[in-house]
XYZ file of C-alpha atoms in Angstrom:
297
model
C -21.498 -3.946 15.017
C -21.087 -2.571 11.481
C -23.836 -3.741 9.121
C -22.439 -5.764 6.225
C -23.785 -4.694 2.855
C -24.280 -7.491 0.335
C -24.594 -7.291 -3.444
C -25.880 -10.641 -4.744
C -27.194 -9.001 -7.915
C -23.694 -7.787 -8.809
C -21.614 -10.643 -7.422
C -23.893 -13.716 -7.523
C -22.737 -16.580 -5.347
C -20.412 -14.387 -3.284
C -20.489 -13.864 0.463
C -19.341 -10.876 2.528
C -17.609 -10.677 5.873
C -15.388 -8.416 7.967
C -11.895 -9.710 8.697
C -9.851 -8.116 11.484
C -6.143 -7.881 10.689
C -3.447 -5.567 12.073
C -6.147 -3.933 14.180
C -8.029 -2.914 11.025
C -11.387 -4.229 9.831
C -11.298 -5.265 6.158
C -14.606 -5.750 4.324
C -14.135 -8.790 2.095
C -16.187 -10.507 -0.608
C -15.383 -14.119 -1.469
C -16.733 -16.529 -4.040
C -15.929 -19.485 -6.229
C -13.704 -22.528 -5.979
C -10.187 -23.327 -7.051
C -6.788 -21.658 -6.612
C -6.960 -18.427 -4.593
C -6.969 -15.113 -6.453
C -6.813 -11.806 -4.566
C -8.288 -8.817 -6.462
C -7.385 -5.305 -5.278
C -9.266 -2.222 -6.457
C -8.062 1.341 -6.978
C -9.132 4.903 -6.194
C -11.889 6.043 -6.059
C -13.493 2.608 -6.386
C -14.137 -0.302 -4.024
C -14.429 -4.054 -4.527
C -17.511 -3.828 -6.757
C -15.282 -2.567 -9.566
C -14.667 -6.280 -10.304
C -18.344 -7.222 -10.729
C -18.097 -7.762 -14.507
C -15.187 -10.200 -14.255
C -15.218 -11.756 -10.772
C -18.221 -14.099 -11.333
C -16.598 -15.558 -14.456
C -13.251 -15.958 -12.692
C -15.048 -17.615 -9.747
C -15.776 -20.588 -12.001
C -12.054 -21.423 -11.890
C -10.672 -19.601 -8.849
C -11.530 -18.753 -5.280
C -11.952 -15.004 -5.561
C -11.126 -12.718 -2.635
C -12.158 -9.123 -3.331
C -11.620 -6.810 -0.344
C -11.999 -3.103 0.153
C -8.543 -1.719 0.864
C -8.077 -0.052 4.233
C -9.472 3.452 3.974
C -11.803 2.584 1.110
C -15.328 1.270 0.680
C -16.632 -0.283 3.881
C -13.251 -1.183 5.374
C -11.971 0.669 8.443
C -10.353 4.064 7.991
C -7.587 4.570 10.577
C -5.736 7.832 11.061
C -2.729 8.268 8.804
C -0.161 8.388 11.600
C 3.383 9.685 11.453
C 4.599 10.109 7.862
C 1.179 8.781 6.727
C 2.615 5.341 7.467
C -0.786 3.756 8.110
C -1.477 4.226 4.400
C 1.913 3.120 3.169
C 1.599 0.428 0.551
C 3.560 -1.751 2.978
C 0.830 -1.457 5.614
C -1.950 -1.898 3.064
C -0.243 -4.929 1.541
C 0.311 -6.506 4.941
C -3.433 -6.208 5.592
C -4.205 -8.220 2.497
C -1.620 -10.912 3.184
C -3.214 -11.226 6.620
C -6.688 -11.495 5.101
C -5.540 -14.291 2.811
C -3.829 -16.140 5.641
C -6.965 -15.926 7.798
C -8.904 -17.428 4.908
C -6.416 -20.306 4.804
C -4.353 -19.214 1.782
C -0.611 -19.039 2.337
C 0.214 -18.587 -1.360
C -2.010 -16.953 -3.959
C -2.226 -14.948 -7.171
C -2.892 -11.210 -7.130
C -4.607 -8.829 -9.550
C -4.304 -5.146 -8.712
C -5.748 -2.114 -10.473
C -4.555 1.449 -9.903
C -3.833 1.894 -6.142
C -4.474 -1.808 -5.675
C -1.696 -2.449 -8.175
C 0.688 -0.361 -6.085
C -0.309 -2.351 -3.009
C 0.309 -5.548 -5.000
C 3.744 -4.295 -6.132
C 4.807 -3.761 -2.520
C 3.283 -7.115 -1.497
C 5.359 -8.932 -4.119
C 8.521 -7.413 -2.616
C 7.624 -7.775 1.068
C 5.954 -11.202 0.895
C 7.433 -13.008 -2.117
C 6.655 -16.336 -0.479
C 2.937 -15.469 -0.712
C 2.644 -14.103 -4.253
C 2.522 -16.798 -6.917
C 1.629 -14.599 -9.905
C 1.015 -10.879 -10.236
C -1.192 -8.834 -12.596
C -0.880 -5.044 -12.536
C -3.515 -3.014 -14.364
C -2.853 0.434 -15.812
C 0.092 1.516 -13.710
C 3.792 2.113 -14.082
C 5.925 1.987 -10.914
C 5.188 4.854 -8.522
C 8.821 5.946 -8.228
C 9.192 5.900 -12.009
C 6.110 8.036 -12.545
C 7.211 10.642 -10.010
C 10.798 10.668 -11.303
C 9.622 11.261 -14.874
C 6.969 13.834 -14.055
C 6.489 16.471 -16.731
C 3.745 18.938 -17.587
C 1.734 16.377 -19.567
C 1.668 13.897 -16.696
C 0.833 16.608 -14.164
C -2.009 17.835 -16.355
C -3.493 14.371 -16.896
C -3.002 13.119 -13.314
C -3.433 16.384 -11.388
C -4.822 14.535 -8.329
C -1.378 13.007 -7.716
C -0.322 16.540 -6.729
C -3.628 17.862 -5.372
C -4.448 15.049 -2.926
C -0.951 15.111 -1.386
C -1.330 18.699 -0.181
C -1.350 19.099 3.613
C -4.531 18.172 5.458
C -7.168 19.415 5.344
C -6.807 21.448 2.157
C -7.901 18.875 -0.446
C -10.378 17.295 1.962
C -12.145 20.634 2.568
C -12.193 21.550 -1.110
C -13.620 18.183 -2.191
C -16.232 18.357 0.569
C -17.892 21.232 -1.296
C -19.188 18.788 -3.937
C -17.814 15.261 -3.488
C -20.149 13.787 -6.127
C -18.849 16.230 -8.724
C -15.213 15.477 -7.866
C -15.788 11.717 -7.908
C -17.807 11.635 -11.109
C -15.451 14.024 -12.905
C -12.489 11.917 -11.842
C -14.013 8.693 -13.143
C -15.391 10.285 -16.327
C -11.956 11.662 -17.165
C -10.410 8.196 -17.040
C -13.160 6.065 -18.572
C -12.890 6.203 -22.378
C -15.848 3.962 -23.232
C -18.965 5.878 -22.159
C -21.559 4.015 -20.151
C -19.073 1.455 -18.826
C -19.759 2.045 -15.148
C -22.949 0.297 -14.018
C -25.264 2.864 -12.350
C -25.664 0.571 -9.343
C -21.892 0.474 -8.899
C -21.568 4.233 -9.377
C -24.173 4.673 -6.648
C -21.934 2.650 -4.310
C -18.886 4.690 -5.285
C -20.863 7.840 -4.453
C -22.091 6.384 -1.159
C -18.568 5.551 -0.045
C -17.066 8.824 -1.268
C -19.742 10.750 0.661
C -17.965 9.650 3.858
C -15.421 12.334 4.828
C -13.267 9.712 6.548
C -12.883 7.884 3.234
C -11.949 11.065 1.412
C -9.349 11.778 4.092
C -8.050 8.205 3.858
C -7.720 8.530 0.079
C -5.646 11.674 0.561
C -3.497 9.837 3.112
C -2.998 7.026 0.574
C -1.649 9.539 -1.958
C 0.393 11.411 0.661
C 2.043 8.130 1.617
C 2.766 7.412 -2.055
C 4.598 10.718 -2.383
C 6.573 10.171 0.820
C 7.096 6.999 2.820
C 6.369 4.735 -0.156
C 9.196 6.374 -2.087
C 11.498 5.787 0.890
C 10.569 2.098 0.861
C 11.024 1.934 -2.910
C 14.467 3.552 -2.690
C 15.541 1.027 -0.054
C 14.504 -1.762 -2.456
C 15.916 -0.166 -5.595
C 18.170 -3.153 -6.269
C 15.473 -5.782 -5.676
C 13.231 -7.194 -8.352
C 9.833 -8.877 -8.171
C 10.289 -12.647 -8.384
C 6.734 -13.665 -9.316
C 5.750 -13.765 -13.005
C 4.217 -10.381 -13.797
C 1.557 -9.475 -16.363
C 1.167 -5.758 -17.042
C -2.070 -4.628 -18.702
C -3.024 -1.079 -19.589
C -5.656 0.915 -21.409
C -4.578 1.810 -24.939
C -6.646 4.997 -24.705
C -5.356 6.009 -21.282
C -2.523 8.022 -19.777
C -0.151 5.299 -18.615
C 0.187 3.708 -22.044
C 0.517 7.112 -23.712
C 3.328 8.362 -21.478
C 5.327 5.215 -20.664
C 6.646 2.041 -22.221
C 4.751 0.097 -19.590
C 6.454 -3.273 -20.075
C 9.924 -1.721 -19.955
C 9.144 0.165 -16.740
C 8.232 -3.140 -15.118
C 11.241 -4.959 -16.554
C 13.289 -2.559 -14.463
C 11.462 -3.908 -11.400
C 10.780 -7.595 -12.108
C 12.528 -10.632 -13.563
C 9.657 -12.077 -15.640
C 7.400 -9.552 -17.363
C 4.965 -9.604 -20.227
C 2.292 -7.082 -21.106
C -0.506 -6.020 -23.414
C -2.627 -2.977 -24.154
C -6.411 -3.282 -23.996
C -8.617 -1.037 -26.125
C -10.091 1.093 -23.354
C -9.231 3.746 -20.814
C -8.037 3.352 -17.246
C -10.455 0.637 -16.039
C -10.548 -2.440 -18.288
C -12.495 -4.396 -15.663
C -15.409 -2.031 -16.306
C -14.731 -0.897 -19.890
C -13.484 -4.076 -21.601
C -14.227 -7.033 -19.306
C -14.185 -9.694 -22.050
C -10.689 -8.717 -23.195
C -9.477 -8.498 -19.612
C -10.844 -11.982 -18.883
C -9.092 -13.314 -21.975
C -5.744 -11.943 -20.788
C -6.262 -13.118 -17.207
C -7.305 -16.617 -18.283
C -4.231 -17.003 -20.465
C -1.836 -15.839 -17.734
C -3.364 -17.271 -14.589
């Protein structure tokens, strides 16, 4: 049995459990009462990225904050043919299954970074489940790859590094995983001191696991391959759920894209706002993020 780590100092009132879905074990934190709200983290984080906002949201919502497959303390399956086990379709289906096992057939979703890409696919594959959708600091994957230029490649080099064939990036990162992780986060956080040291320690603990680093690479390899195939097949479909796009005014996505317009190409009901921070408003500007979430949800 896998020991379940608990963080009552960071997420007071929450409980932790493992939920088996699609043959994959998903570590899940839950707390609060009210309408269900699924919160999906990005890379290289895990569910504790929400610790500054989840307790406040739990006063109004039932919060479900899992570790995505491959991340944190969730299971880390092999990538499979075409990296399909880390397609956003597979990762989204996990989370729909988690919510159904918890008794929630329809729910709201907040996704940051990779979690936002999982949420995007979920809204297309399971529109009956997604009531409202919040995407934080992303433009659509296919759009970002299609519009790649030197500036984007320079700012988001890992989109092209992590997709290299196994085990090239995995072996290189293994030389100093703490340095890679901390440099990655420091390059995206624009308000120094925003990441709680206790949370950073958990990010380091999880990233020290070579199976997580491999899974993260598989996530990005899928995004540059099978996810684009799925996106092309759905090129004429649009997200039906109301969509709120939020992004960091000091970050890359807002600098390089008209974020709202990129999502209006993909969804029928879109609104959006910049937040004065970098890539991670849940850690850098939690009060402003809560204000925007409260108004929309």
